[in-house]
Every structure is written in structure tokens, then in C-alpha cells.
Amino acid sequence: MENEKLIQQWFNDYHDDVYNYLVYYFGTKDVEDFVQEAFIKAYQNMNRFEGRSNPKTWLITIARNVAIDHLRKNRLKRFLPISLLNKAAAPDKNPLEHVLEDETKRELYGLIKQMKPAYRDVLILRGIMQLTPEETAAILGWEKARVNLSFHRAIEGLRKQSRNEKGGAQNAAINE
């Protein structure tokens, strides 16, 4: 009975975090079945939770494993959706500003989609979800130093890809 109360409390406290992670991971908002599966697996494995990490990181780790298992079974590729960064429209922006902002987000997600999976993972967790290096390390099973180094390299890779794509687009426009 105690485990049922605890998992219910964790569900109330961390559902949104697990849901958001899976939305970023799969690129769709239709992830509620995976959220449910993650919490079921957490409940079934409560005896394995040792308290060394906080419940949020443990649950996101389980959600990550659920996602990886699903992708392996279905041989799907992971990708990031363009729409995820589209937040509610700010009333102080004009339509042109919204179009430019959306285009920038599309470019960013296009670049992130091309990165190797480890860099995508660290960018989702550290950059988008704003988890701490310690939380990210716990989820990925890495050392904190690796998280920091990979995040730095991923950011540098994004910058380099962005410069290359902009340079390529400018060169194509010049050659036309």
C-alpha cells in the first residue's frame, strides 16, 4: 500500500516532466501510453529505487528506456519536432516576428535532428528541459564531466552546422 501511495505522489509530481521528455524524444504529443508504461515499470521496480538519485531522474531514466525499447522494436528513428518549441504567442509580437521566430525554431530543430543521438539526448535534457548536469548524468548513466563536455560539444556542433548551412544557402543564392 505504501508503494501505491508513493507512485501516486510521484505521478502527481513528475507526470509533466516524464510527458515532456517523451514528447521531445518522439516528436509527438501522442505519448500518454508511454508515460503510463513508464509509471507502471516504476511501480513494478520500486524495490530497485535506492534513493541515490531523486525520483524525477529515476522516472525520466525509465521513460528513456521505454522510448528506446519502443524504437528498437519498431526500428524507428528518433527526431525532434519543430512544433515543440512553439510556445503560446506573445501578444506584444507582430505576425512577422512570429514567422521569423518559427523559422528560427525550424532551423534549430533541423540542425538538432542531424546530430548523433548522444548529443541530441544531452541537448534535450540540458538545453530544452533545463535539467542540471547531475540530473542529466543520472538519466544518461554518464559522469557529470561527460555531460558538461558533451553539452559543450553539442552546442559547438550546432554553431558549426548553422554557419555551414547559412554559408551554403548564401553561396547558392550567389550562384543563381
PDB file of C-alpha atoms in Angstrom:
ATOM      1  CA  MET A   1       0.000   0.000   0.000  1.00  0.00           C
ATOM      2  CA  GLU A   2       2.878   2.360   0.778  1.00  0.00           C
ATOM      3  CA  ASN A   3       4.336   1.880  -2.726  1.00  0.00           C
ATOM      4  CA  GLU A   4       0.958   2.698  -4.271  1.00  0.00           C
ATOM      5  CA  LYS A   5       0.785   5.987  -2.375  1.00  0.00           C
ATOM      6  CA  LEU A   6       4.365   6.817  -3.289  1.00  0.00           C
ATOM      7  CA  ILE A   7       3.918   6.113  -7.005  1.00  0.00           C
ATOM      8  CA  GLN A   8       0.701   8.162  -6.969  1.00  0.00           C
ATOM      9  CA  GLN A   9       2.598  11.057  -5.388  1.00  0.00           C
ATOM     10  CA  TRP A  10       5.373  10.734  -7.969  1.00  0.00           C
ATOM     11  CA  PHE A  11       2.781  10.625 -10.737  1.00  0.00           C
ATOM     12  CA  ASN A  12       1.280  13.870  -9.447  1.00  0.00           C
ATOM     13  CA  ASP A  13       4.700  15.497  -9.018  1.00  0.00           C
ATOM     14  CA  TYR A  14       6.534  14.261 -12.127  1.00  0.00           C
ATOM     15  CA  HIS A  15       3.950  13.355 -14.775  1.00  0.00           C
ATOM     16  CA  ASP A  16       4.583  16.571 -16.706  1.00  0.00           C
ATOM     17  CA  ASP A  17       8.365  16.052 -16.672  1.00  0.00           C
ATOM     18  CA  VAL A  18       8.070  12.487 -17.969  1.00  0.00           C
ATOM     19  CA  TYR A  19       5.452  13.536 -20.534  1.00  0.00           C
ATOM     20  CA  ASN A  20       7.564  16.455 -21.805  1.00  0.00           C
ATOM     21  CA  TYR A  21      10.663  14.293 -22.103  1.00  0.00           C
ATOM     22  CA  LEU A  22       8.765  11.740 -24.187  1.00  0.00           C
ATOM     23  CA  VAL A  23       7.219  14.470 -26.349  1.00  0.00           C
ATOM     24  CA  TYR A  24      10.711  15.804 -27.106  1.00  0.00           C
ATOM     25  CA  TYR A  25      12.027  12.301 -27.684  1.00  0.00           C
ATOM     26  CA  PHE A  26       9.315  11.083 -30.067  1.00  0.00           C
ATOM     27  CA  GLY A  27       8.335  14.371 -31.647  1.00  0.00           C
ATOM     28  CA  THR A  28       4.643  13.954 -30.997  1.00  0.00           C
ATOM     29  CA  LYS A  29       2.256  14.817 -28.221  1.00  0.00           C
ATOM     30  CA  ASP A  30       0.686  11.369 -28.502  1.00  0.00           C
ATOM     31  CA  VAL A  31       2.882   9.794 -25.810  1.00  0.00           C
ATOM     32  CA  GLU A  32       0.458   9.176 -22.956  1.00  0.00           C
ATOM     33  CA  ASP A  33       0.702   5.384 -23.421  1.00  0.00           C
ATOM     34  CA  PHE A  34       4.477   5.617 -22.968  1.00  0.00           C
ATOM     35  CA  VAL A  35       4.050   7.795 -19.876  1.00  0.00           C
ATOM     36  CA  GLN A  36       1.708   5.186 -18.449  1.00  0.00           C
ATOM     37  CA  GLU A  37       4.144   2.398 -19.295  1.00  0.00           C
ATOM     38  CA  ALA A  38       6.988   4.278 -17.595  1.00  0.00           C
ATOM     39  CA  PHE A  39       4.998   4.697 -14.381  1.00  0.00           C
ATOM     40  CA  ILE A  40       3.892   1.052 -14.463  1.00  0.00           C
ATOM     41  CA  LYS A  41       7.526  -0.039 -14.820  1.00  0.00           C
ATOM     42  CA  ALA A  42       8.487   2.304 -11.982  1.00  0.00           C
ATOM     43  CA  TYR A  43       5.820   0.766  -9.762  1.00  0.00           C
ATOM     44  CA  GLN A  44       6.920  -2.759 -10.681  1.00  0.00           C
ATOM     45  CA  ASN A  45      10.525  -1.880  -9.852  1.00  0.00           C
ATOM     46  CA  MET A  46      10.034   0.232  -6.720  1.00  0.00           C
ATOM     47  CA  ASN A  47      12.335  -2.142  -4.840  1.00  0.00           C
ATOM     48  CA  ARG A  48      15.183  -1.054  -7.148  1.00  0.00           C
ATOM     49  CA  PHE A  49      14.850   2.633  -6.309  1.00  0.00           C
ATOM     50  CA  GLU A  50      17.649   3.187  -3.829  1.00  0.00           C
ATOM     51  CA  GLY A  51      17.261   6.908  -3.279  1.00  0.00           C
ATOM     52  CA  ARG A  52      20.703   7.746  -4.695  1.00  0.00           C
ATOM     53  CA  SER A  53      19.029   9.858  -7.353  1.00  0.00           C
ATOM     54  CA  ASN A  54      15.867  11.841  -6.995  1.00  0.00           C
ATOM     55  CA  PRO A  55      12.590  10.296  -8.177  1.00  0.00           C
ATOM     56  CA  LYS A  56      12.367  12.655 -11.164  1.00  0.00           C
ATOM     57  CA  THR A  57      15.655  11.482 -12.676  1.00  0.00           C
ATOM     58  CA  TRP A  58      14.813   7.846 -11.952  1.00  0.00           C
ATOM     59  CA  LEU A  59      11.438   8.204 -13.689  1.00  0.00           C
ATOM     60  CA  ILE A  60      12.911  10.005 -16.706  1.00  0.00           C
ATOM     61  CA  THR A  61      15.523   7.246 -16.976  1.00  0.00           C
ATOM     62  CA  ILE A  62      12.717   4.682 -17.049  1.00  0.00           C
ATOM     63  CA  ALA A  63      10.842   6.769 -19.644  1.00  0.00           C
ATOM     64  CA  ARG A  64      14.007   6.956 -21.747  1.00  0.00           C
ATOM     65  CA  ASN A  65      14.368   3.172 -21.604  1.00  0.00           C
ATOM     66  CA  VAL A  66      10.699   2.721 -22.551  1.00  0.00           C
ATOM     67  CA  ALA A  67      11.272   5.014 -25.543  1.00  0.00           C
ATOM     68  CA  ILE A  68      14.458   3.229 -26.617  1.00  0.00           C
ATOM     69  CA  ASP A  69      12.743  -0.159 -26.328  1.00  0.00           C
ATOM     70  CA  HIS A  70       9.857   1.070 -28.459  1.00  0.00           C
ATOM     71  CA  LEU A  71      12.186   2.464 -31.103  1.00  0.00           C
ATOM     72  CA  ARG A  72      14.206  -0.727 -31.227  1.00  0.00           C
ATOM     73  CA  LYS A  73      11.094  -2.839 -31.602  1.00  0.00           C
ATOM     74  CA  ASN A  74       9.724  -0.672 -34.368  1.00  0.00           C
ATOM     75  CA  ARG A  75      13.047   0.327 -35.936  1.00  0.00           C
ATOM     76  CA  LEU A  76      12.065   3.978 -35.909  1.00  0.00           C
ATOM     77  CA  LYS A  77      14.430   6.887 -35.911  1.00  0.00           C
ATOM     78  CA  ARG A  78      14.373   9.418 -33.128  1.00  0.00           C
ATOM     79  CA  PHE A  79      13.782  13.006 -34.111  1.00  0.00           C
ATOM     80  CA  LEU A  80      12.842  16.291 -32.594  1.00  0.00           C
ATOM     81  CA  PRO A  81       9.670  18.024 -33.686  1.00  0.00           C
ATOM     82  CA  ILE A  82       9.645  21.548 -34.939  1.00  0.00           C
ATOM     83  CA  SER A  83       6.456  22.321 -33.062  1.00  0.00           C
ATOM     84  CA  LEU A  84       7.889  21.624 -29.614  1.00  0.00           C
ATOM     85  CA  LEU A  85       9.497  24.971 -29.184  1.00  0.00           C
ATOM     86  CA  ASN A  86       6.412  26.774 -30.457  1.00  0.00           C
ATOM     87  CA  LYS A  87       5.070  28.323 -27.308  1.00  0.00           C
ATOM     88  CA  ALA A  88       1.961  30.374 -26.876  1.00  0.00           C
ATOM     89  CA  ALA A  89       2.059  33.526 -28.932  1.00  0.00           C
ATOM     90  CA  ALA A  90       3.148  36.605 -27.062  1.00  0.00           C
ATOM     91  CA  PRO A  91       0.658  39.427 -27.530  1.00  0.00           C
ATOM     92  CA  ASP A  92       3.393  42.025 -27.998  1.00  0.00           C
ATOM     93  CA  LYS A  93       4.723  40.424 -31.206  1.00  0.00           C
ATOM     94  CA  ASN A  94       3.520  41.208 -34.677  1.00  0.00           C
ATOM     95  CA  PRO A  95       2.852  38.451 -37.264  1.00  0.00           C
ATOM     96  CA  LEU A  96       6.222  38.972 -38.991  1.00  0.00           C
ATOM     97  CA  GLU A  97       8.067  38.456 -35.704  1.00  0.00           C
ATOM     98  CA  HIS A  98       6.146  35.201 -35.175  1.00  0.00           C
ATOM     99  CA  VAL A  99       7.041  33.963 -38.668  1.00  0.00           C
ATOM    100  CA  LEU A 100      10.730  34.776 -38.159  1.00  0.00           C
ATOM    101  CA  GLU A 101      10.717  33.138 -34.729  1.00  0.00           C
ATOM    102  CA  ASP A 102       9.060  29.984 -36.092  1.00  0.00           C
ATOM    103  CA  GLU A 103      11.570  29.812 -38.946  1.00  0.00           C
ATOM    104  CA  THR A 104      14.461  30.086 -36.483  1.00  0.00           C
ATOM    105  CA  LYS A 105      12.991  27.239 -34.426  1.00  0.00           C
ATOM    106  CA  ARG A 106      12.573  25.101 -37.555  1.00  0.00           C
ATOM    107  CA  GLU A 107      16.208  25.662 -38.449  1.00  0.00           C
ATOM    108  CA  LEU A 108      17.318  24.807 -34.915  1.00  0.00           C
ATOM    109  CA  TYR A 109      15.344  21.568 -34.835  1.00  0.00           C
ATOM    110  CA  GLY A 110      16.550  20.676 -38.305  1.00  0.00           C
ATOM    111  CA  LEU A 111      20.114  21.027 -37.051  1.00  0.00           C
ATOM    112  CA  ILE A 112      19.489  19.087 -33.842  1.00  0.00           C
ATOM    113  CA  LYS A 113      17.828  16.294 -35.824  1.00  0.00           C
ATOM    114  CA  GLN A 114      21.072  15.768 -37.739  1.00  0.00           C
ATOM    115  CA  MET A 115      23.194  15.328 -34.609  1.00  0.00           C
ATOM    116  CA  LYS A 116      24.292  11.988 -33.260  1.00  0.00           C
ATOM    117  CA  PRO A 117      21.933  10.524 -30.627  1.00  0.00           C
ATOM    118  CA  ALA A 118      24.147  11.244 -27.602  1.00  0.00           C
ATOM    119  CA  TYR A 119      24.303  14.938 -28.499  1.00  0.00           C
ATOM    120  CA  ARG A 120      20.558  15.037 -29.142  1.00  0.00           C
ATOM    121  CA  ASP A 121      19.910  13.453 -25.735  1.00  0.00           C
ATOM    122  CA  VAL A 122      22.090  15.916 -23.874  1.00  0.00           C
ATOM    123  CA  LEU A 123      20.596  18.865 -25.789  1.00  0.00           C
ATOM    124  CA  ILE A 124      17.049  17.760 -24.955  1.00  0.00           C
ATOM    125  CA  LEU A 125      17.807  17.210 -21.285  1.00  0.00           C
ATOM    126  CA  ARG A 126      20.194  20.111 -20.581  1.00  0.00           C
ATOM    127  CA  GLY A 127      19.231  22.650 -23.207  1.00  0.00           C
ATOM    128  CA  ILE A 128      15.495  22.221 -23.667  1.00  0.00           C
ATOM    129  CA  MET A 129      14.321  20.636 -20.419  1.00  0.00           C
ATOM    130  CA  GLN A 130      16.876  22.647 -18.390  1.00  0.00           C
ATOM    131  CA  LEU A 131      17.887  19.724 -16.160  1.00  0.00           C
ATOM    132  CA  THR A 132      21.041  20.073 -14.091  1.00  0.00           C
ATOM    133  CA  PRO A 133      24.236  18.281 -15.146  1.00  0.00           C
ATOM    134  CA  GLU A 134      23.727  15.902 -12.218  1.00  0.00           C
ATOM    135  CA  GLU A 135      20.163  15.049 -13.263  1.00  0.00           C
ATOM    136  CA  THR A 136      21.230  14.606 -16.880  1.00  0.00           C
ATOM    137  CA  ALA A 137      24.118  12.359 -15.827  1.00  0.00           C
ATOM    138  CA  ALA A 138      21.790  10.205 -13.747  1.00  0.00           C
ATOM    139  CA  ILE A 139      19.353   9.782 -16.646  1.00  0.00           C
ATOM    140  CA  LEU A 140      22.003   9.013 -19.258  1.00  0.00           C
ATOM    141  CA  GLY A 141      24.183   6.916 -16.946  1.00  0.00           C
ATOM    142  CA  TRP A 142      27.126   9.235 -17.537  1.00  0.00           C
ATOM    143  CA  GLU A 143      29.559  11.091 -15.329  1.00  0.00           C
ATOM    144  CA  LYS A 144      28.828  14.786 -14.784  1.00  0.00           C
ATOM    145  CA  ALA A 145      32.027  15.735 -16.631  1.00  0.00           C
ATOM    146  CA  ARG A 146      30.874  13.815 -19.713  1.00  0.00           C
ATOM    147  CA  VAL A 147      27.518  15.617 -19.624  1.00  0.00           C
ATOM    148  CA  ASN A 148      29.224  19.009 -19.489  1.00  0.00           C
ATOM    149  CA  LEU A 149      31.703  18.120 -22.228  1.00  0.00           C
ATOM    150  CA  SER A 150      29.057  16.587 -24.491  1.00  0.00           C
ATOM    151  CA  PHE A 151      26.738  19.560 -23.986  1.00  0.00           C
ATOM    152  CA  HIS A 152      29.557  21.961 -24.857  1.00  0.00           C
ATOM    153  CA  ARG A 153      30.468  19.916 -27.946  1.00  0.00           C
ATOM    154  CA  ALA A 154      26.821  19.682 -28.991  1.00  0.00           C
ATOM    155  CA  ILE A 155      26.429  23.467 -28.755  1.00  0.00           C
ATOM    156  CA  GLU A 156      29.627  23.967 -30.760  1.00  0.00           C
ATOM    157  CA  GLY A 157      28.371  21.447 -33.310  1.00  0.00           C
ATOM    158  CA  LEU A 158      25.103  23.363 -33.635  1.00  0.00           C
ATOM    159  CA  ARG A 159      27.006  26.598 -34.190  1.00  0.00           C
ATOM    160  CA  LYS A 160      29.224  24.990 -36.815  1.00  0.00           C
ATOM    161  CA  GLN A 161      26.267  23.382 -38.625  1.00  0.00           C
ATOM    162  CA  SER A 162      24.411  26.681 -38.534  1.00  0.00           C
ATOM    163  CA  ARG A 163      27.359  28.540 -40.080  1.00  0.00           C
ATOM    164  CA  ASN A 164      27.753  25.831 -42.741  1.00  0.00           C
ATOM    165  CA  GLU A 165      24.065  25.869 -43.657  1.00  0.00           C
ATOM    166  CA  LYS A 166      23.916  29.657 -43.782  1.00  0.00           C
ATOM    167  CA  GLY A 167      27.105  29.755 -45.844  1.00  0.00           C
ATOM    168  CA  GLY A 168      25.740  27.113 -48.212  1.00  0.00           C
ATOM    169  CA  ALA A 169      22.467  28.978 -48.623  1.00  0.00           C
ATOM    170  CA  GLN A 170      24.292  32.244 -49.271  1.00  0.00           C
ATOM    171  CA  ASN A 171      26.582  30.587 -51.821  1.00  0.00           C
ATOM    172  CA  ALA A 172      23.590  29.010 -53.573  1.00  0.00           C
ATOM    173  CA  ALA A 173      21.876  32.395 -53.746  1.00  0.00           C
ATOM    174  CA  ILE A 174      25.032  33.988 -55.176  1.00  0.00           C
ATOM    175  CA  ASN A 175      25.368  31.276 -57.837  1.00  0.00           C
ATOM    176  CA  GLU A 176      21.776  31.714 -59.070  1.00  0.00           C
TER     177      GLU A 176
END
